[in-house]
């Protein structure tokens, strides 16, 4: 069971001291519901998803007041990038009027906030017509970063815009971009696909791209440099496991041999504002080489948050000279109360690799 806490508990310390191997902890715990896979990714350690979750930030403000959608770390410059839909009523430079929240969602208009690792906002930019922001990726460059996002948003049957291609652009504080801005480079690794999103493995310089093609959800792994150059040779490609069909998909990331996903929904409340549900947030690890679900664990990180909707996963490397100390971060959106609906962002992490 995952709980809010600030320090490793005795169980974790004993596990670290024991130096258990991945094989020892896995045993026969590979689960069913595997997707199909084609890959040859080198073996690596994985995060133990039953490891308790440490709190990094609890309820910090982002640029907009809508819910966090996803996030990514620039581990070189110690920056955090987050994605949200643009606020209702905001009028951006060059716009003739303000737009409603529904219009922003249909168009796929995003706000990216840059924060330092103390949780302070140090920049923001706007992306018009890019998508829903289910997952983003940061690629450090000098004292800033290039961002990878979805782009060329098209509304789905619910009038929510999702990207049909992938974009790369340099973060520029205060900028407003469209898919056709000359600062944006676009990629189309799977022509004809929709719901394209992207995540980064910052240790191995790889990109994971999730997309839907002919009604089937796929996730593929690429070398970052090759993808950036326009070569879309997959290192691995899996069909999304069936265990993820049904739950609300809320984000993913990758490190080494494993893909990690998060799913679930916000708490529900009755008319008297009493909570009527418990956590249904699950984190899942999937082997790139086999498509097998290795572990699926209920998370109670941030369980005392009001509203508490899971929103994104990302890999943080607090010390870039020691990538073995990687953290798997879970993001949550919340609000202070029923009356105070502006959303805040919280981040919890697991750091036990086995």
One Martini backbone bead per residue (centre of mass of N, CA, C, O) as a GRO file, in nm:
protein
  354
    1UNK     BB    1   0.097   0.035   0.022
    2UNK     BB    2   0.044   0.374  -0.043
    3UNK     BB    3   0.189   0.663   0.115
    4UNK     BB    4   0.225   0.935   0.294
    5UNK     BB    5   0.562   1.072   0.312
    6UNK     BB    6   0.915   1.169   0.402
    7UNK     BB    7   1.047   0.882   0.472
    8UNK     BB    8   1.197   0.608   0.490
    9UNK     BB    9   1.119   0.305   0.574
   10UNK     BB   10   1.213   0.014   0.708
   11UNK     BB   11   1.149  -0.160   0.463
   12UNK     BB   12   1.324  -0.007   0.259
   13UNK     BB   13   1.597  -0.022   0.403
   14UNK     BB   14   1.612  -0.331   0.398
   15UNK     BB   15   1.597  -0.367   0.093
   16UNK     BB   16   1.848  -0.205   0.022
   17UNK     BB   17   2.050  -0.361   0.202
   18UNK     BB   18   1.997  -0.646   0.065
   19UNK     BB   19   2.013  -0.635  -0.255
   20UNK     BB   20   1.791  -0.711  -0.434
   21UNK     BB   21   1.691  -0.860  -0.709
   22UNK     BB   22   1.479  -0.873  -0.966
   23UNK     BB   23   1.438  -1.180  -0.959
   24UNK     BB   24   1.365  -1.205  -0.661
   25UNK     BB   25   1.107  -1.015  -0.673
   26UNK     BB   26   0.950  -1.141  -0.907
   27UNK     BB   27   0.948  -1.426  -0.991
   28UNK     BB   28   0.598  -1.505  -1.071
   29UNK     BB   29   0.476  -1.188  -1.123
   30UNK     BB   30   0.379  -1.216  -1.398
   31UNK     BB   31   0.124  -1.100  -1.573
   32UNK     BB   32  -0.137  -1.071  -1.738
   33UNK     BB   33  -0.232  -0.890  -2.018
   34UNK     BB   34  -0.062  -0.892  -2.260
   35UNK     BB   35   0.103  -0.755  -2.503
   36UNK     BB   36   0.238  -0.712  -2.790
   37UNK     BB   37   0.585  -0.769  -2.914
   38UNK     BB   38   0.889  -0.588  -3.053
   39UNK     BB   39   1.217  -0.660  -2.920
   40UNK     BB   40   1.569  -0.539  -2.790
   41UNK     BB   41   1.602  -0.461  -2.478
   42UNK     BB   42   1.792  -0.398  -2.237
   43UNK     BB   43   1.845  -0.487  -1.939
   44UNK     BB   44   1.686  -0.383  -1.624
   45UNK     BB   45   1.575  -0.211  -1.390
   46UNK     BB   46   1.300  -0.155  -1.158
   47UNK     BB   47   1.024  -0.039  -1.024
   48UNK     BB   48   0.869  -0.061  -0.718
   49UNK     BB   49   0.521  -0.021  -0.687
   50UNK     BB   50   0.509  -0.086  -0.362
   51UNK     BB   51   0.649   0.152  -0.299
   52UNK     BB   52   0.656   0.410  -0.127
   53UNK     BB   53   0.549   0.753  -0.134
   54UNK     BB   54   0.699   1.048  -0.183
   55UNK     BB   55   0.704   1.383  -0.113
   56UNK     BB   56   0.758   1.682  -0.296
   57UNK     BB   57   0.481   1.824  -0.388
   58UNK     BB   58   0.211   2.024  -0.240
   59UNK     BB   59   0.008   2.221  -0.382
   60UNK     BB   60   0.087   2.382  -0.645
   61UNK     BB   61   0.123   2.640  -0.861
   62UNK     BB   62   0.025   2.733  -1.175
   63UNK     BB   63  -0.053   2.928  -1.432
   64UNK     BB   64  -0.307   2.780  -1.431
   65UNK     BB   65  -0.640   2.655  -1.307
   66UNK     BB   66  -0.616   2.400  -1.436
   67UNK     BB   67  -0.545   2.087  -1.480
   68UNK     BB   68  -0.318   1.874  -1.475
   69UNK     BB   69  -0.173   1.661  -1.736
   70UNK     BB   70   0.152   1.700  -1.737
   71UNK     BB   71   0.514   1.602  -1.720
   72UNK     BB   72   0.867   1.720  -1.705
   73UNK     BB   73   1.224   1.676  -1.688
   74UNK     BB   74   1.506   1.889  -1.636
   75UNK     BB   75   1.796   1.755  -1.505
   76UNK     BB   76   2.018   1.963  -1.572
   77UNK     BB   77   1.847   2.244  -1.478
   78UNK     BB   78   1.619   2.198  -1.278
   79UNK     BB   79   1.334   2.145  -1.430
   80UNK     BB   80   0.974   2.196  -1.460
   81UNK     BB   81   0.722   2.066  -1.679
   82UNK     BB   82   0.389   2.174  -1.763
   83UNK     BB   83   0.046   2.073  -1.853
   84UNK     BB   84  -0.234   2.272  -1.976
   85UNK     BB   85  -0.517   2.407  -2.017
   86UNK     BB   86  -0.658   2.683  -2.107
   87UNK     BB   87  -0.816   2.928  -1.980
   88UNK     BB   88  -1.096   3.063  -1.929
   89UNK     BB   89  -1.093   3.396  -2.073
   90UNK     BB   90  -0.838   3.393  -2.225
   91UNK     BB   91  -0.633   3.640  -2.398
   92UNK     BB   92  -0.427   3.624  -2.655
   93UNK     BB   93  -0.207   3.716  -2.860
   94UNK     BB   94  -0.403   3.784  -3.158
   95UNK     BB   95  -0.677   3.777  -3.029
   96UNK     BB   96  -1.017   3.885  -3.058
   97UNK     BB   97  -1.084   3.686  -2.813
   98UNK     BB   98  -1.222   3.511  -2.577
   99UNK     BB   99  -1.229   3.176  -2.447
  100UNK     BB  100  -1.351   2.893  -2.369
  101UNK     BB  101  -1.289   2.594  -2.229
  102UNK     BB  102  -1.418   2.426  -2.454
  103UNK     BB  103  -1.265   2.557  -2.688
  104UNK     BB  104  -0.983   2.485  -2.590
  105UNK     BB  105  -1.026   2.176  -2.591
  106UNK     BB  106  -1.104   2.143  -2.890
  107UNK     BB  107  -0.833   2.284  -3.000
  108UNK     BB  108  -0.574   2.234  -2.816
  109UNK     BB  109  -0.495   2.439  -2.570
  110UNK     BB  110  -0.181   2.517  -2.421
  111UNK     BB  111   0.004   2.524  -2.111
  112UNK     BB  112   0.342   2.599  -2.023
  113UNK     BB  113   0.522   2.535  -1.726
  114UNK     BB  114   0.800   2.670  -1.553
  115UNK     BB  115   0.999   2.520  -1.294
  116UNK     BB  116   1.155   2.487  -1.020
  117UNK     BB  117   1.280   2.280  -0.742
  118UNK     BB  118   1.091   2.482  -0.545
  119UNK     BB  119   0.809   2.565  -0.713
  120UNK     BB  120   0.874   2.801  -0.906
  121UNK     BB  121   0.782   3.023  -1.136
  122UNK     BB  122   0.988   3.076  -1.464
  123UNK     BB  123   0.759   3.013  -1.686
  124UNK     BB  124   0.571   3.061  -2.007
  125UNK     BB  125   0.355   2.896  -2.257
  126UNK     BB  126   0.174   2.874  -2.577
  127UNK     BB  127  -0.048   2.619  -2.737
  128UNK     BB  128  -0.213   2.617  -3.050
  129UNK     BB  129  -0.337   2.316  -3.162
  130UNK     BB  130  -0.202   2.048  -3.016
  131UNK     BB  131  -0.383   1.941  -2.747
  132UNK     BB  132  -0.414   1.765  -2.425
  133UNK     BB  133  -0.142   1.670  -2.262
  134UNK     BB  134  -0.086   1.368  -2.156
  135UNK     BB  135   0.218   1.405  -2.280
  136UNK     BB  136   0.560   1.502  -2.213
  137UNK     BB  137   0.895   1.631  -2.323
  138UNK     BB  138   1.233   1.683  -2.212
  139UNK     BB  139   1.525   1.848  -2.375
  140UNK     BB  140   1.814   1.938  -2.303
  141UNK     BB  141   1.953   2.289  -2.369
  142UNK     BB  142   2.158   2.412  -2.200
  143UNK     BB  143   1.957   2.643  -2.006
  144UNK     BB  144   1.739   2.467  -2.149
  145UNK     BB  145   1.464   2.342  -2.368
  146UNK     BB  146   1.320   2.095  -2.541
  147UNK     BB  147   0.995   2.020  -2.661
  148UNK     BB  148   0.763   1.747  -2.649
  149UNK     BB  149   0.463   1.711  -2.846
  150UNK     BB  150   0.176   1.737  -2.951
  151UNK     BB  151  -0.006   1.786  -3.272
  152UNK     BB  152  -0.250   1.855  -3.474
  153UNK     BB  153  -0.537   1.894  -3.370
  154UNK     BB  154  -0.825   1.672  -3.314
  155UNK     BB  155  -1.138   1.612  -3.264
  156UNK     BB  156  -1.338   1.414  -3.103
  157UNK     BB  157  -1.646   1.287  -3.006
  158UNK     BB  158  -1.605   1.496  -2.740
  159UNK     BB  159  -1.452   1.761  -2.824
  160UNK     BB  160  -1.145   1.666  -2.799
  161UNK     BB  161  -0.817   1.750  -2.842
  162UNK     BB  162  -0.582   1.564  -3.050
  163UNK     BB  163  -0.295   1.451  -3.165
  164UNK     BB  164  -0.132   1.357  -3.498
  165UNK     BB  165   0.146   1.462  -3.395
  166UNK     BB  166   0.484   1.566  -3.352
  167UNK     BB  167   0.665   1.803  -3.144
  168UNK     BB  168   0.943   2.049  -3.168
  169UNK     BB  169   1.065   2.294  -2.920
  170UNK     BB  170   1.165   2.582  -2.784
  171UNK     BB  171   1.172   2.727  -2.500
  172UNK     BB  172   0.965   3.039  -2.461
  173UNK     BB  173   0.907   3.295  -2.285
  174UNK     BB  174   0.577   3.406  -2.382
  175UNK     BB  175   0.504   3.229  -2.603
  176UNK     BB  176   0.308   3.176  -2.914
  177UNK     BB  177   0.199   2.877  -3.061
  178UNK     BB  178   0.178   2.697  -3.361
  179UNK     BB  179   0.208   2.435  -3.576
  180UNK     BB  180   0.324   2.666  -3.800
  181UNK     BB  181   0.555   2.754  -3.662
  182UNK     BB  182   0.896   2.803  -3.722
  183UNK     BB  183   0.978   2.664  -3.434
  184UNK     BB  184   0.837   2.404  -3.549
  185UNK     BB  185   0.882   2.054  -3.540
  186UNK     BB  186   0.759   1.784  -3.735
  187UNK     BB  187   0.616   1.450  -3.673
  188UNK     BB  188   0.534   1.117  -3.855
  189UNK     BB  189   0.566   0.798  -3.754
  190UNK     BB  190   0.231   0.736  -3.788
  191UNK     BB  191   0.048   0.738  -4.034
  192UNK     BB  192  -0.298   0.787  -3.939
  193UNK     BB  193  -0.278   0.868  -3.658
  194UNK     BB  194  -0.380   0.917  -3.315
  195UNK     BB  195  -0.319   1.025  -3.006
  196UNK     BB  196  -0.046   1.168  -2.980
  197UNK     BB  197   0.237   1.093  -2.768
  198UNK     BB  198   0.512   1.179  -2.525
  199UNK     BB  199   0.819   1.034  -2.391
  200UNK     BB  200   1.107   1.015  -2.161
  201UNK     BB  201   1.441   0.876  -2.145
  202UNK     BB  202   1.704   1.033  -1.974
  203UNK     BB  203   1.924   0.801  -1.965
  204UNK     BB  204   1.884   0.665  -2.282
  205UNK     BB  205   1.774   0.850  -2.503
  206UNK     BB  206   1.446   0.816  -2.523
  207UNK     BB  207   1.132   0.755  -2.699
  208UNK     BB  208   0.783   0.757  -2.635
  209UNK     BB  209   0.496   0.649  -2.838
  210UNK     BB  210   0.156   0.719  -2.837
  211UNK     BB  211  -0.112   0.550  -3.023
  212UNK     BB  212  -0.373   0.540  -3.276
  213UNK     BB  213  -0.456   0.252  -3.492
  214UNK     BB  214  -0.728   0.123  -3.604
  215UNK     BB  215  -0.823   0.121  -3.281
  216UNK     BB  216  -0.522   0.080  -3.177
  217UNK     BB  217  -0.303   0.067  -2.912
  218UNK     BB  218   0.026   0.213  -2.917
  219UNK     BB  219   0.379   0.157  -2.821
  220UNK     BB  220   0.690   0.327  -2.889
  221UNK     BB  221   1.049   0.294  -2.930
  222UNK     BB  222   1.316   0.544  -2.942
  223UNK     BB  223   1.571   0.710  -3.058
  224UNK     BB  224   1.621   1.034  -3.018
  225UNK     BB  225   1.823   1.116  -3.242
  226UNK     BB  226   1.680   0.966  -3.473
  227UNK     BB  227   1.405   1.102  -3.449
  228UNK     BB  228   1.507   1.394  -3.486
  229UNK     BB  229   1.615   1.304  -3.787
  230UNK     BB  230   1.363   1.109  -3.905
  231UNK     BB  231   1.409   0.820  -3.769
  232UNK     BB  232   1.158   0.540  -3.725
  233UNK     BB  233   1.308   0.321  -3.559
  234UNK     BB  234   1.230   0.065  -3.363
  235UNK     BB  235   1.307  -0.081  -3.047
  236UNK     BB  236   0.994  -0.086  -2.973
  237UNK     BB  237   0.664  -0.265  -2.981
  238UNK     BB  238   0.333  -0.223  -2.843
  239UNK     BB  239   0.044  -0.342  -2.725
  240UNK     BB  240  -0.187  -0.251  -2.530
  241UNK     BB  241  -0.285  -0.374  -2.256
  242UNK     BB  242  -0.593  -0.490  -2.142
  243UNK     BB  243  -0.579  -0.368  -1.847
  244UNK     BB  244  -0.611  -0.064  -1.991
  245UNK     BB  245  -0.900  -0.141  -2.054
  246UNK     BB  246  -1.121   0.118  -1.911
  247UNK     BB  247  -0.941   0.280  -1.778
  248UNK     BB  248  -0.812   0.595  -1.713
  249UNK     BB  249  -0.583   0.740  -1.895
  250UNK     BB  250  -0.285   0.946  -1.751
  251UNK     BB  251  -0.003   0.815  -1.842
  252UNK     BB  252   0.365   0.811  -1.916
  253UNK     BB  253   0.679   0.619  -1.909
  254UNK     BB  254   1.048   0.565  -1.930
  255UNK     BB  255   1.292   0.294  -1.826
  256UNK     BB  256   1.454   0.111  -2.008
  257UNK     BB  257   1.273  -0.193  -2.007
  258UNK     BB  258   1.035   0.010  -1.903
  259UNK     BB  259   0.693   0.071  -1.887
  260UNK     BB  260   0.485   0.339  -1.759
  261UNK     BB  261   0.160   0.365  -1.601
  262UNK     BB  262  -0.143   0.572  -1.553
  263UNK     BB  263  -0.456   0.535  -1.369
  264UNK     BB  264  -0.767   0.714  -1.323
  265UNK     BB  265  -0.968   0.897  -1.083
  266UNK     BB  266  -1.147   1.100  -0.917
  267UNK     BB  267  -1.304   1.184  -0.664
  268UNK     BB  268  -1.610   1.148  -0.494
  269UNK     BB  269  -1.920   1.333  -0.407
  270UNK     BB  270  -2.162   1.445  -0.220
  271UNK     BB  271  -2.387   1.693  -0.134
  272UNK     BB  272  -2.213   1.714   0.154
  273UNK     BB  273  -1.903   1.655   0.084
  274UNK     BB  274  -1.866   1.348   0.081
  275UNK     BB  275  -1.672   1.092   0.034
  276UNK     BB  276  -1.743   0.808  -0.218
  277UNK     BB  277  -1.431   0.732  -0.263
  278UNK     BB  278  -1.148   0.565  -0.369
  279UNK     BB  279  -0.869   0.469  -0.483
  280UNK     BB  280  -0.798   0.416  -0.861
  281UNK     BB  281  -0.484   0.424  -0.868
  282UNK     BB  282  -0.265   0.299  -1.123
  283UNK     BB  283   0.046   0.130  -1.157
  284UNK     BB  284   0.238   0.024  -1.450
  285UNK     BB  285   0.446  -0.243  -1.567
  286UNK     BB  286   0.629  -0.291  -1.884
  287UNK     BB  287   0.773  -0.501  -2.111
  288UNK     BB  288   0.923  -0.430  -2.403
  289UNK     BB  289   0.995  -0.733  -2.501
  290UNK     BB  290   0.681  -0.866  -2.434
  291UNK     BB  291   0.425  -0.693  -2.309
  292UNK     BB  292   0.432  -0.749  -2.014
  293UNK     BB  293   0.286  -0.745  -1.706
  294UNK     BB  294   0.470  -0.710  -1.411
  295UNK     BB  295   0.311  -0.461  -1.266
  296UNK     BB  296   0.025  -0.378  -1.041
  297UNK     BB  297  -0.052  -0.077  -0.848
  298UNK     BB  298  -0.189   0.069  -0.589
  299UNK     BB  299  -0.235   0.419  -0.520
  300UNK     BB  300  -0.201   0.646  -0.212
  301UNK     BB  301  -0.094   0.890  -0.306
  302UNK     BB  302  -0.236   1.167  -0.184
  303UNK     BB  303  -0.511   1.074  -0.031
  304UNK     BB  304  -0.584   1.368   0.115
  305UNK     BB  305  -0.676   1.492  -0.124
  306UNK     BB  306  -0.876   1.703  -0.295
  307UNK     BB  307  -1.008   1.501  -0.553
  308UNK     BB  308  -0.770   1.356  -0.692
  309UNK     BB  309  -0.600   1.342  -0.992
  310UNK     BB  310  -0.438   1.164  -1.211
  311UNK     BB  311  -0.125   1.325  -1.376
  312UNK     BB  312   0.120   1.159  -1.462
  313UNK     BB  313   0.462   1.076  -1.570
  314UNK     BB  314   0.814   1.081  -1.448
  315UNK     BB  315   1.168   1.130  -1.474
  316UNK     BB  316   1.399   1.172  -1.208
  317UNK     BB  317   1.740   1.326  -1.171
  318UNK     BB  318   1.890   1.469  -0.912
  319UNK     BB  319   2.171   1.319  -1.008
  320UNK     BB  320   2.345   1.298  -1.305
  321UNK     BB  321   2.590   1.117  -1.181
  322UNK     BB  322   2.325   0.926  -1.067
  323UNK     BB  323   2.100   0.737  -1.235
  324UNK     BB  324   2.031   0.519  -1.010
  325UNK     BB  325   1.858   0.770  -0.861
  326UNK     BB  326   1.588   0.735  -0.969
  327UNK     BB  327   1.255   0.875  -1.032
  328UNK     BB  328   0.908   0.807  -0.993
  329UNK     BB  329   0.660   1.023  -1.097
  330UNK     BB  330   0.353   1.143  -0.956
  331UNK     BB  331   0.060   1.305  -1.064
  332UNK     BB  332  -0.164   1.564  -0.916
  333UNK     BB  333  -0.488   1.687  -0.895
  334UNK     BB  334  -0.636   1.966  -0.711
  335UNK     BB  335  -0.841   2.102  -0.442
  336UNK     BB  336  -0.940   2.265  -0.158
  337UNK     BB  337  -1.253   2.268  -0.249
  338UNK     BB  338  -1.564   2.294  -0.363
  339UNK     BB  339  -1.545   2.614  -0.382
  340UNK     BB  340  -1.233   2.571  -0.457
  341UNK     BB  341  -1.147   2.502  -0.802
  342UNK     BB  342  -0.870   2.554  -0.821
  343UNK     BB  343  -0.585   2.406  -0.940
  344UNK     BB  344  -0.343   2.177  -0.817
  345UNK     BB  345  -0.006   2.045  -0.770
  346UNK     BB  346   0.124   1.707  -0.726
  347UNK     BB  347   0.424   1.517  -0.602
  348UNK     BB  348   0.531   1.174  -0.632
  349UNK     BB  349   0.774   0.913  -0.529
  350UNK     BB  350   0.985   0.654  -0.658
  351UNK     BB  351   1.325   0.484  -0.565
  352UNK     BB  352   1.295   0.164  -0.610
  353UNK     BB  353   1.529  -0.046  -0.746
  354UNK     BB  354   1.525  -0.410  -0.880
   0.00000   0.00000   0.00000
